[in-house]
mmCIF file of C-alpha atoms in Angstrom:
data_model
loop_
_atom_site.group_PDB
_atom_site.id
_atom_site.type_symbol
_atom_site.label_atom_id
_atom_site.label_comp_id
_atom_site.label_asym_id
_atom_site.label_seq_id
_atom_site.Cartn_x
_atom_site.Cartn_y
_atom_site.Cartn_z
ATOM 1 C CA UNK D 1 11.717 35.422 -10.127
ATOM 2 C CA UNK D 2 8.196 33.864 -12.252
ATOM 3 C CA UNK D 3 5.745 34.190 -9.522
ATOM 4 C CA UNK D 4 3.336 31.526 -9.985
ATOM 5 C CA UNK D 5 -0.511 31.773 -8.311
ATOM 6 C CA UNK D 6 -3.053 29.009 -9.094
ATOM 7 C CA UNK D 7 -6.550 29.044 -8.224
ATOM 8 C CA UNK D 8 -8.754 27.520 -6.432
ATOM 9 C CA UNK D 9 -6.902 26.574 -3.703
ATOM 10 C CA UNK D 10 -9.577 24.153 -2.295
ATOM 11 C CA UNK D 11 -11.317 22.435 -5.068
ATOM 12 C CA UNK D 12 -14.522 20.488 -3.578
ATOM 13 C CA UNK D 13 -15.202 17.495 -6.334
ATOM 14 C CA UNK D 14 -18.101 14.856 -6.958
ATOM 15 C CA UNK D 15 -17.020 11.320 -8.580
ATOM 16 C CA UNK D 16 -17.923 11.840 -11.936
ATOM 17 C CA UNK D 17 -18.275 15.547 -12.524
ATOM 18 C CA UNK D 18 -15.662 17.622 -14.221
ATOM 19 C CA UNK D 19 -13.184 19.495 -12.599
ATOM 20 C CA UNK D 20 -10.687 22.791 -13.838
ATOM 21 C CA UNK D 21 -8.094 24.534 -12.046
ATOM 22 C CA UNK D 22 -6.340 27.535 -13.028
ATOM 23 C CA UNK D 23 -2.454 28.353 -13.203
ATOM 24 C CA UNK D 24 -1.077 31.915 -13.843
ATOM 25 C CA UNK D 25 2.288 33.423 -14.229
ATOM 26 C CA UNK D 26 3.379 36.742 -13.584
ATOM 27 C CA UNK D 27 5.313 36.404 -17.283
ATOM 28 C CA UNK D 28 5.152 34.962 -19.811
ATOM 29 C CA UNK D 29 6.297 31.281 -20.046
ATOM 30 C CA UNK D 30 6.628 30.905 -23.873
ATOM 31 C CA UNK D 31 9.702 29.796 -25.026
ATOM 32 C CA UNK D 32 11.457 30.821 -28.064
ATOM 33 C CA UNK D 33 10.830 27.384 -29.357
ATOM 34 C CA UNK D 34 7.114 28.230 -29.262
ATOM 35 C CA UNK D 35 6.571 25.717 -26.231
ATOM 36 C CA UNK D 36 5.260 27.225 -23.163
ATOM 37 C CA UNK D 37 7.084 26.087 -20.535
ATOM 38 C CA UNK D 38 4.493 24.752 -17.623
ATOM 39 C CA UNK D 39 4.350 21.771 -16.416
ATOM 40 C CA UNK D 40 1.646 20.343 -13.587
ATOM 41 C CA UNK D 41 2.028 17.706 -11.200
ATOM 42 C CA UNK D 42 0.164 15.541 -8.738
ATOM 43 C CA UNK D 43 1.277 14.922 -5.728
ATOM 44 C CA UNK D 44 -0.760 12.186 -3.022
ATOM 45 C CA UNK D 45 -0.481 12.725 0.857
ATOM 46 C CA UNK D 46 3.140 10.477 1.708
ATOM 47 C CA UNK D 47 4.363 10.387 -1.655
ATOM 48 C CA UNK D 48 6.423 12.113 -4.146
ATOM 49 C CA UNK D 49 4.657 14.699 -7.237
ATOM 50 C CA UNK D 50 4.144 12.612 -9.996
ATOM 51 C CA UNK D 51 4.123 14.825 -13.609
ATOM 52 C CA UNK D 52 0.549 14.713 -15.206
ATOM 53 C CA UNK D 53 1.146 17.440 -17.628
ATOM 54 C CA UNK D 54 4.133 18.813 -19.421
ATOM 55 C CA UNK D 55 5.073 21.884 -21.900
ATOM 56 C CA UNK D 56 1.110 22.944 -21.000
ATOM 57 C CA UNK D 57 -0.391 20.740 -22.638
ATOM 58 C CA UNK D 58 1.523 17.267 -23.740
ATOM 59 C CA UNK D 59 -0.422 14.059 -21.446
ATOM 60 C CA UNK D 60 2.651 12.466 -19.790
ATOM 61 C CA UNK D 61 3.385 8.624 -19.916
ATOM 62 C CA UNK D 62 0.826 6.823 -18.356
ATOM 63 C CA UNK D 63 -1.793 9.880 -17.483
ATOM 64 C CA UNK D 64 -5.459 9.055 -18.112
ATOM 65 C CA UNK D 65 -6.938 11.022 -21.261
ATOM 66 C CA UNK D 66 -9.596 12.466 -18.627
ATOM 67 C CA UNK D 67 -6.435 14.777 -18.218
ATOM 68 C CA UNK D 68 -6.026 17.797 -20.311
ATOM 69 C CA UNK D 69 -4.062 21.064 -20.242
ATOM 70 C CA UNK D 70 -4.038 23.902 -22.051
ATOM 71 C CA UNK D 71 -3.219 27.573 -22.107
ATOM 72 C CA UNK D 72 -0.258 29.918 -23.627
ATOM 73 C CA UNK D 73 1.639 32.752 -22.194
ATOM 74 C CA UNK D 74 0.575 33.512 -18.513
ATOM 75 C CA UNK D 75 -2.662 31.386 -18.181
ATOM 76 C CA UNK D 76 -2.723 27.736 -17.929
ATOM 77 C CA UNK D 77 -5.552 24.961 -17.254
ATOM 78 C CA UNK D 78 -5.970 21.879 -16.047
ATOM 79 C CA UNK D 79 -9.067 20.056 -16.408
ATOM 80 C CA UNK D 80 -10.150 16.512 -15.507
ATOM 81 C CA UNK D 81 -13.255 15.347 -17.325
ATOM 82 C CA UNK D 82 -14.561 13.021 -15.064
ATOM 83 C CA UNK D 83 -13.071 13.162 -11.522
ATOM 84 C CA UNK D 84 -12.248 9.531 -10.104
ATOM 85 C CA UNK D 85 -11.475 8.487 -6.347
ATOM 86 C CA UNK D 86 -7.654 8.611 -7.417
ATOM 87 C CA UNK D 87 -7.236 11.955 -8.259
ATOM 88 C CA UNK D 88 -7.389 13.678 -4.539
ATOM 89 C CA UNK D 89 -4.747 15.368 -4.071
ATOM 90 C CA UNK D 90 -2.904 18.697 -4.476
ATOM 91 C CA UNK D 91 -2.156 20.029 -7.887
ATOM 92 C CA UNK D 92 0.917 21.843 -8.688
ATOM 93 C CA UNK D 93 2.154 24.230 -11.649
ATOM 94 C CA UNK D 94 5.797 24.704 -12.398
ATOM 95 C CA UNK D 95 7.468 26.758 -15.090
ATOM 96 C CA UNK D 96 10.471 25.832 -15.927
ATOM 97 C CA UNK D 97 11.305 28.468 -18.643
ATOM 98 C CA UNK D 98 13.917 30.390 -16.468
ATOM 99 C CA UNK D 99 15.674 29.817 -12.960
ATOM 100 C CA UNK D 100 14.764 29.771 -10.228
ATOM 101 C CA UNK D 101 12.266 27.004 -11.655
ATOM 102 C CA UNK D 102 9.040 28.047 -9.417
ATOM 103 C CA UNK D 103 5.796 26.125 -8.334
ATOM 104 C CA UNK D 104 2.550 27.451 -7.624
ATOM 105 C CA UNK D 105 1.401 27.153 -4.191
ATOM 106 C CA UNK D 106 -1.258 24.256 -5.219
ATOM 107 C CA UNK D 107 -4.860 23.342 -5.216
ATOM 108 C CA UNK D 108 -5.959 20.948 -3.250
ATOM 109 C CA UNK D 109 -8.685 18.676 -4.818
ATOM 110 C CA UNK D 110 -11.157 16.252 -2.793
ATOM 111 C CA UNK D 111 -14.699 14.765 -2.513
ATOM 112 C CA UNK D 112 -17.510 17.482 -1.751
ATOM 113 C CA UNK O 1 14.504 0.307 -15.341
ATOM 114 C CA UNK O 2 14.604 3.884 -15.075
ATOM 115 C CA UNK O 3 14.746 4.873 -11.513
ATOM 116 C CA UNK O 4 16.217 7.085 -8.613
ATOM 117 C CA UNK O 5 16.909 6.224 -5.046
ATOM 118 C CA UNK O 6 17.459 8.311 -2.004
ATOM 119 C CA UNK O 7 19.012 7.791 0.778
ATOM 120 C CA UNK O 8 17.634 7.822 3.978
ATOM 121 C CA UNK O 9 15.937 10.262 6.530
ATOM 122 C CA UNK O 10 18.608 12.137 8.778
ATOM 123 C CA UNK O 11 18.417 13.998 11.878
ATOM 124 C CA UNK O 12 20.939 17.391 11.957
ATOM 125 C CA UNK O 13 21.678 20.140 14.634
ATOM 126 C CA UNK O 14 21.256 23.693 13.583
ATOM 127 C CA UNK O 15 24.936 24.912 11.721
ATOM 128 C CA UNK O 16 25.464 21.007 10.986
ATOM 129 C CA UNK O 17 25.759 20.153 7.490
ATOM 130 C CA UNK O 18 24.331 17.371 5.166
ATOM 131 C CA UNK O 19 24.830 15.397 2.654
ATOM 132 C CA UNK O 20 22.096 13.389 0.029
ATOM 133 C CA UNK O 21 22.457 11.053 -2.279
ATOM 134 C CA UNK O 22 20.766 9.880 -5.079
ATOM 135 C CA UNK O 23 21.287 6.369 -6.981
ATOM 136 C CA UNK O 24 20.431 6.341 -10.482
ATOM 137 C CA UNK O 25 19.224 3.709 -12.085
ATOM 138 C CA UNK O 26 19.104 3.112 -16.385
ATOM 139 C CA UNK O 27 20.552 5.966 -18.505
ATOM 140 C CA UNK O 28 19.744 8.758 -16.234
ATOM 141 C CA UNK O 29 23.474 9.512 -15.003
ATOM 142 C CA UNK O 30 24.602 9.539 -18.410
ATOM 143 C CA UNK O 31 21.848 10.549 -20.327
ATOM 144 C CA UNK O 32 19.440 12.948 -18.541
ATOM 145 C CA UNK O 33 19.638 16.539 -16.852
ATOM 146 C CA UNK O 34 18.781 15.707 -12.624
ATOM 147 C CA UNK O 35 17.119 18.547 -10.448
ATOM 148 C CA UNK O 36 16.791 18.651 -6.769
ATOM 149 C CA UNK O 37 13.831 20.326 -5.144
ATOM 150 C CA UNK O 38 12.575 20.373 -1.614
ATOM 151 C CA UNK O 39 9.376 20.384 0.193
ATOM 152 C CA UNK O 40 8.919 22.110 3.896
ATOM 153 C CA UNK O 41 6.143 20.480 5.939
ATOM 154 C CA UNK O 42 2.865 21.468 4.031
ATOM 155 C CA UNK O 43 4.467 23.978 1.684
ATOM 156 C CA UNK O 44 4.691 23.742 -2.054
ATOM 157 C CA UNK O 45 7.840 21.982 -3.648
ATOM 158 C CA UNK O 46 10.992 24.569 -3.965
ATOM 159 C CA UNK O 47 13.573 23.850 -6.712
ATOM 160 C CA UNK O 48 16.874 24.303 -5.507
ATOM 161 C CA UNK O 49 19.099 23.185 -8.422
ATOM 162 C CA UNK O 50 19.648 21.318 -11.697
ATOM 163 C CA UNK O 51 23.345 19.192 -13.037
ATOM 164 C CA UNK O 52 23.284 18.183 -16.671
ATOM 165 C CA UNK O 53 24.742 14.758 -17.197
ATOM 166 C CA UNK O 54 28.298 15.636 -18.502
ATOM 167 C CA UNK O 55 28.612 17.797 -15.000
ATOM 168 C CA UNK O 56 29.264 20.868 -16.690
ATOM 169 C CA UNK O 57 26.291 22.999 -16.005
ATOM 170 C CA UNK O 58 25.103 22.900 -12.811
ATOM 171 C CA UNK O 59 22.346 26.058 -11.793
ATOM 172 C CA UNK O 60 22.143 26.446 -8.129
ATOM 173 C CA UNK O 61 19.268 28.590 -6.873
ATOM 174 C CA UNK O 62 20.444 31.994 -5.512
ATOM 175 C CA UNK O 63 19.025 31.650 -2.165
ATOM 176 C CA UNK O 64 21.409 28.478 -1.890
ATOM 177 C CA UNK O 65 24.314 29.354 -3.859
ATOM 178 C CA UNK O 66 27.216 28.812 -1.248
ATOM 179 C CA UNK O 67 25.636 26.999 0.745
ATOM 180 C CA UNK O 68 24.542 24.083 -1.287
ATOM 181 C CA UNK O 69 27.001 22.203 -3.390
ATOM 182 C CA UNK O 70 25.848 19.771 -6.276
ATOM 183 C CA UNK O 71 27.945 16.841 -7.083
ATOM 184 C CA UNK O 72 28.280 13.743 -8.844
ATOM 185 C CA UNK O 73 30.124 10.476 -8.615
ATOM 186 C CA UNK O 74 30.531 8.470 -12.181
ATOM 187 C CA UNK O 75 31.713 5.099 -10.284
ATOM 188 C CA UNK O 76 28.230 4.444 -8.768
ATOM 189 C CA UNK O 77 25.741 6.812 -10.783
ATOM 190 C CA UNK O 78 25.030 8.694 -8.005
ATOM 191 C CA UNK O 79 24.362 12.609 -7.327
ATOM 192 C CA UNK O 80 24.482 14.475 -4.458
ATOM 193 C CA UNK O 81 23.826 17.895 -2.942
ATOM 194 C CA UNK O 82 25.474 18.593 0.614
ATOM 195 C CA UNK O 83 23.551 21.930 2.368
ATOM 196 C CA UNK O 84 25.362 23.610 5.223
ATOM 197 C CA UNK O 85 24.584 25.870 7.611
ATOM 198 C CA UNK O 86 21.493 24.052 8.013
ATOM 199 C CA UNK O 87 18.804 26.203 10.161
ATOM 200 C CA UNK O 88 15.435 25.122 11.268
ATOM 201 C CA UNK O 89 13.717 25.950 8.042
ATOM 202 C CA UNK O 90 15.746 23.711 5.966
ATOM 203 C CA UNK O 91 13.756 20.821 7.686
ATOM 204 C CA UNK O 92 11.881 19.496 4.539
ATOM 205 C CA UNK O 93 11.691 16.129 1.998
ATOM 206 C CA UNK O 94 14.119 16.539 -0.376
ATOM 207 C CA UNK O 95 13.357 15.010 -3.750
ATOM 208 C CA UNK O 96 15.508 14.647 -6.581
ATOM 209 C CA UNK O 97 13.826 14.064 -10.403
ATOM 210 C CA UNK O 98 14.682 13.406 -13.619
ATOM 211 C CA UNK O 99 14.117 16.400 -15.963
ATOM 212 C CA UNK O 100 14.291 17.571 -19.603
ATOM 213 C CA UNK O 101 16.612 20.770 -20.379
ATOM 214 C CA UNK O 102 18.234 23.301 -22.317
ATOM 215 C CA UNK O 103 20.723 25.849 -21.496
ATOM 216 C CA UNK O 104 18.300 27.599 -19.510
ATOM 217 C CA UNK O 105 15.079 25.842 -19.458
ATOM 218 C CA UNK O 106 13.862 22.660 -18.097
ATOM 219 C CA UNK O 107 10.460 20.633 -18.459
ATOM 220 C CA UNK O 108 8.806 17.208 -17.544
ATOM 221 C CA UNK O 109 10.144 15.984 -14.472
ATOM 222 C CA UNK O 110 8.937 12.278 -15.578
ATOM 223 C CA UNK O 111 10.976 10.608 -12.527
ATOM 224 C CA UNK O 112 11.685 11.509 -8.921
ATOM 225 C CA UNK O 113 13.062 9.304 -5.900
ATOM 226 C CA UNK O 114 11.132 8.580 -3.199
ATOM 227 C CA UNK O 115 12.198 11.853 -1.132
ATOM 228 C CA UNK O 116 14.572 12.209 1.733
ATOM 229 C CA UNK O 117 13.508 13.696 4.904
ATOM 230 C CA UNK O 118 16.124 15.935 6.752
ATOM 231 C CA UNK O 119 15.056 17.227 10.498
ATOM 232 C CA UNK O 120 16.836 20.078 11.506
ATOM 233 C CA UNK O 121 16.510 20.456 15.510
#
Protein backbone atom coordinates (compact mmCIF):
# COMPACT_ATOMS: atom_id res chain seq x y z
CA UNK A 1 0.00 0.00 0.00
CA UNK A 2 1.06 4.19 -0.84
CA UNK A 3 1.73 5.26 2.62
CA UNK A 4 0.85 8.77 2.79
CA UNK A 5 2.45 11.26 5.78
CA UNK A 6 1.65 15.01 5.69
CA UNK A 7 3.13 17.54 7.78
CA UNK A 8 2.43 19.69 10.08
CA UNK A 9 -0.05 18.07 11.82
CA UNK A 10 -1.14 21.19 13.84
CA UNK A 11 -0.90 24.22 11.73
CA UNK A 12 -1.36 27.47 14.07
CA UNK A 13 -2.69 30.37 11.45
CA UNK A 14 -3.26 34.29 11.65
CA UNK A 15 -6.22 35.81 9.37
CA UNK A 16 -4.37 37.07 6.66
CA UNK A 17 -0.98 35.43 6.65
CA UNK A 18 -0.05 32.62 4.35
CA UNK A 19 -0.20 29.21 5.14
CA UNK A 20 1.65 25.70 3.44
CA UNK A 21 1.29 22.23 4.33
CA UNK A 22 3.19 19.41 3.11
CA UNK A 23 2.02 15.93 1.60
CA UNK A 24 4.46 13.00 0.90
CA UNK A 25 4.17 9.60 -0.53
CA UNK A 26 6.17 6.72 0.02
CA UNK A 27 6.03 6.30 -4.14
CA UNK A 28 5.66 7.86 -6.57
CA UNK A 29 2.15 9.07 -7.62
CA UNK A 30 2.79 9.97 -11.31
CA UNK A 31 0.72 8.45 -13.63
CA UNK A 32 1.59 7.25 -16.97
CA UNK A 33 -0.55 9.98 -18.31
CA UNK A 34 1.93 12.43 -16.76
CA UNK A 35 -0.75 13.51 -14.04
CA UNK A 36 0.23 12.94 -10.56
CA UNK A 37 -2.36 11.47 -8.93
CA UNK A 38 -3.05 13.54 -5.43
CA UNK A 39 -5.78 15.02 -4.59
CA UNK A 40 -6.46 17.26 -1.14
CA UNK A 41 -9.51 17.83 0.64
CA UNK A 42 -11.10 19.90 3.36
CA UNK A 43 -13.03 18.62 5.66
CA UNK A 44 -15.08 21.09 8.61
CA UNK A 45 -15.91 19.60 12.15
CA UNK A 46 -19.77 17.78 11.35
CA UNK A 47 -19.46 17.70 7.79
CA UNK A 48 -18.32 15.73 4.92
CA UNK A 49 -14.43 16.45 3.00
CA UNK A 50 -15.09 18.71 0.41
CA UNK A 51 -12.20 18.39 -2.68
CA UNK A 52 -10.08 21.67 -2.85
CA UNK A 53 -7.42 20.28 -5.00
CA UNK A 54 -7.23 17.60 -7.61
CA UNK A 55 -4.44 15.75 -9.91
CA UNK A 56 -1.89 18.07 -7.50
CA UNK A 57 -2.49 20.90 -8.70
CA UNK A 58 -5.96 21.60 -10.80
CA UNK A 59 -8.32 24.36 -8.32
CA UNK A 60 -11.61 22.41 -8.10
CA UNK A 61 -15.09 24.01 -8.90
CA UNK A 62 -15.78 26.65 -6.72
CA UNK A 63 -12.24 26.79 -4.61
CA UNK A 64 -10.94 30.31 -3.94
CA UNK A 65 -7.68 31.17 -6.08
CA UNK A 66 -5.97 31.80 -2.51
CA UNK A 67 -5.73 27.91 -3.05
CA UNK A 68 -2.84 26.42 -4.80
CA UNK A 69 -1.13 23.02 -5.10
CA UNK A 70 1.72 21.87 -6.47
CA UNK A 71 4.35 19.18 -6.42
CA UNK A 72 5.28 15.91 -8.66
CA UNK A 73 6.26 12.47 -7.72
CA UNK A 74 6.33 11.97 -3.85
CA UNK A 75 6.07 15.63 -2.58
CA UNK A 76 3.02 17.66 -2.73
CA UNK A 77 1.93 21.28 -1.37
CA UNK A 78 -0.76 23.03 -0.44
CA UNK A 79 -0.63 26.59 0.17
CA UNK A 80 -3.28 29.20 1.01
CA UNK A 81 -2.19 32.76 0.35
CA UNK A 82 -4.12 34.53 2.66
CA UNK A 83 -5.77 32.39 5.40
CA UNK A 84 -9.58 33.42 6.01
CA UNK A 85 -11.91 32.46 9.08
CA UNK A 86 -13.36 29.63 6.70
CA UNK A 87 -10.57 27.64 6.13
CA UNK A 88 -10.17 25.87 9.81
CA UNK A 89 -10.21 22.72 9.46
CA UNK A 90 -8.25 19.50 8.77
CA UNK A 91 -6.53 19.02 5.49
CA UNK A 92 -6.30 15.77 3.82
CA UNK A 93 -4.08 14.20 0.89
CA UNK A 94 -5.25 11.24 -1.09
CA UNK A 95 -3.59 9.44 -3.97
CA UNK A 96 -5.58 7.79 -5.95
CA UNK A 97 -3.02 6.33 -8.47
CA UNK A 98 -3.36 2.65 -7.22
CA UNK A 99 -5.71 0.71 -4.69
CA UNK A 100 -6.10 0.77 -1.83
CA UNK A 101 -6.74 4.65 -2.53
CA UNK A 102 -4.96 6.06 0.83
CA UNK A 103 -5.27 9.43 2.82
CA UNK A 104 -2.80 11.08 4.81
CA UNK A 105 -3.49 11.30 8.37
CA UNK A 106 -4.27 15.28 8.09
CA UNK A 107 -3.26 18.64 9.31
CA UNK A 108 -5.27 20.36 11.27
CA UNK A 109 -5.34 24.17 10.58
CA UNK A 110 -6.72 26.98 13.09
CA UNK A 111 -6.29 30.54 14.49
CA UNK A 112 -2.91 31.06 16.53
CA UNK B 1 -28.70 18.72 -9.69
CA UNK B 2 -25.89 16.58 -9.08
CA UNK B 3 -26.19 15.02 -5.74
CA UNK B 4 -25.93 11.90 -3.36
CA UNK B 5 -28.02 10.95 -0.42
CA UNK B 6 -27.47 8.59 2.42
CA UNK B 7 -29.47 6.96 4.36
CA UNK B 8 -29.70 7.23 7.82
CA UNK B 9 -27.61 6.58 11.07
CA UNK B 10 -28.03 2.86 12.37
CA UNK B 11 -27.32 1.19 15.50
CA UNK B 12 -25.79 -2.72 15.02
CA UNK B 13 -24.67 -5.50 17.52
CA UNK B 14 -21.24 -6.89 17.09
CA UNK B 15 -21.49 -10.02 14.15
CA UNK B 16 -24.74 -8.07 12.85
CA UNK B 17 -24.56 -6.96 9.42
CA UNK B 18 -25.47 -3.70 7.50
CA UNK B 19 -26.61 -2.36 4.78
CA UNK B 20 -26.15 1.58 3.14
CA UNK B 21 -27.57 3.17 0.62
CA UNK B 22 -26.89 5.86 -1.47
CA UNK B 23 -29.48 7.89 -3.80
CA UNK B 24 -28.06 9.45 -6.72
CA UNK B 25 -29.16 12.28 -8.04
CA UNK B 26 -28.34 13.78 -12.04
CA UNK B 27 -26.08 11.56 -14.21
CA UNK B 28 -24.05 10.08 -11.51
CA UNK B 29 -25.62 6.40 -11.67
CA UNK B 30 -25.15 6.34 -15.23
CA UNK B 31 -22.41 8.43 -15.87
CA UNK B 32 -19.79 8.55 -13.07
CA UNK B 33 -17.43 5.96 -11.19
CA UNK B 34 -18.93 6.05 -7.06
CA UNK B 35 -16.42 5.24 -4.13
CA UNK B 36 -17.25 4.52 -0.60
CA UNK B 37 -14.90 5.52 2.17
CA UNK B 38 -15.28 5.61 5.90
CA UNK B 39 -14.23 7.69 8.74
CA UNK B 40 -13.67 6.16 12.52
CA UNK B 41 -14.26 8.76 15.25
CA UNK B 42 -11.28 11.27 14.80
CA UNK B 43 -9.32 9.19 12.32
CA UNK B 44 -8.53 10.07 8.76
CA UNK B 45 -11.05 8.96 5.94
CA UNK B 46 -10.37 5.10 4.77
CA UNK B 47 -11.42 4.15 1.20
CA UNK B 48 -13.01 0.98 1.15
CA UNK B 49 -14.16 0.58 -2.48
CA UNK B 50 -15.01 2.00 -5.91
CA UNK B 51 -18.17 0.60 -8.75
CA UNK B 52 -17.91 2.12 -12.19
CA UNK B 53 -21.28 3.01 -13.59
CA UNK B 54 -21.92 0.03 -16.00
CA UNK B 55 -21.32 -2.30 -12.65
CA UNK B 56 -18.62 -4.11 -14.11
CA UNK B 57 -15.62 -3.12 -12.15
CA UNK B 58 -16.05 -2.92 -8.78
CA UNK B 59 -12.40 -2.76 -6.48
CA UNK B 60 -13.06 -3.73 -2.98
CA UNK B 61 -10.26 -2.96 -0.52
CA UNK B 62 -8.43 -6.14 0.67
CA UNK B 63 -9.00 -5.66 4.25
CA UNK B 64 -12.85 -5.84 3.28
CA UNK B 65 -12.98 -8.13 0.49
CA UNK B 66 -15.60 -10.78 1.77
CA UNK B 67 -16.91 -9.01 3.99
CA UNK B 68 -18.17 -6.01 2.20
CA UNK B 69 -20.31 -6.38 -0.85
CA UNK B 70 -20.90 -3.39 -3.36
CA UNK B 71 -24.09 -3.21 -5.20
CA UNK B 72 -26.29 -1.30 -7.29
CA UNK B 73 -29.94 -0.99 -8.11
CA UNK B 74 -30.75 0.70 -11.78
CA UNK B 75 -34.65 1.17 -10.83
CA UNK B 76 -33.93 3.92 -8.22
CA UNK B 77 -30.18 5.06 -8.90
CA UNK B 78 -29.10 3.88 -5.87
CA UNK B 79 -25.75 2.05 -4.57
CA UNK B 80 -25.11 0.20 -1.76
CA UNK B 81 -22.43 -1.57 0.26
CA UNK B 82 -23.70 -4.15 3.01
CA UNK B 83 -20.53 -4.93 5.70
CA UNK B 84 -20.87 -8.01 7.85
CA UNK B 85 -19.33 -9.26 10.59
CA UNK B 86 -19.43 -5.90 11.90
CA UNK B 87 -16.97 -5.51 15.11
CA UNK B 88 -16.54 -2.51 17.26
CA UNK B 89 -14.08 -0.81 15.00
CA UNK B 90 -16.30 -0.65 12.09
CA UNK B 91 -18.21 2.11 14.10
CA UNK B 92 -17.46 5.12 11.74
CA UNK B 93 -19.39 7.78 9.09
CA UNK B 94 -19.55 6.23 6.05
CA UNK B 95 -19.44 8.52 3.05
CA UNK B 96 -19.97 7.73 -0.40
CA UNK B 97 -18.51 10.34 -3.37
CA UNK B 98 -18.52 10.83 -6.73
CA UNK B 99 -15.10 10.19 -8.35
CA UNK B 100 -13.16 10.30 -11.65
CA UNK B 101 -11.44 6.87 -12.87
CA UNK B 102 -9.58 4.66 -14.98
CA UNK B 103 -8.95 1.06 -14.86
CA UNK B 104 -6.90 1.50 -11.94
CA UNK B 105 -6.79 5.02 -10.90
CA UNK B 106 -9.21 7.42 -9.55
CA UNK B 107 -9.10 11.34 -8.85
CA UNK B 108 -11.38 14.33 -7.77
CA UNK B 109 -13.94 13.19 -5.56
CA UNK B 110 -16.07 16.49 -6.54
CA UNK B 111 -19.33 15.05 -4.66
CA UNK B 112 -19.99 13.09 -1.49
CA UNK B 113 -23.36 12.48 0.55
CA UNK B 114 -23.80 13.74 3.67
CA UNK B 115 -22.24 10.55 5.55
CA UNK B 116 -23.94 7.76 7.36
CA UNK B 117 -23.13 6.98 10.84
CA UNK B 118 -23.11 3.20 11.83
CA UNK B 119 -22.62 2.39 15.82
CA UNK B 120 -21.44 -0.86 16.41
CA UNK B 121 -22.14 -1.81 20.27
Amino acid sequence: DIVMTQSPLFLPVTPGEPASMSCRSNQSLQHNSGYAYLDWYLQKPGQSPHLLIFLASNRASGVPDRFSGSGSGTDFTLKISRVEADDVGIYYCMQGLQTPFTFGPGTKVDFK
Amino acid sequence: QVQLVQSGAEVKKPGASVKISCKTYGDIFTKNYVSWVRQAPGQGPEWLATIDPLDVISKVAQNFQGRLTVSRDTSTSTLYIELSGLRHHDTAVYYCARGYCGRESCYKFDQWGQGTLITVS
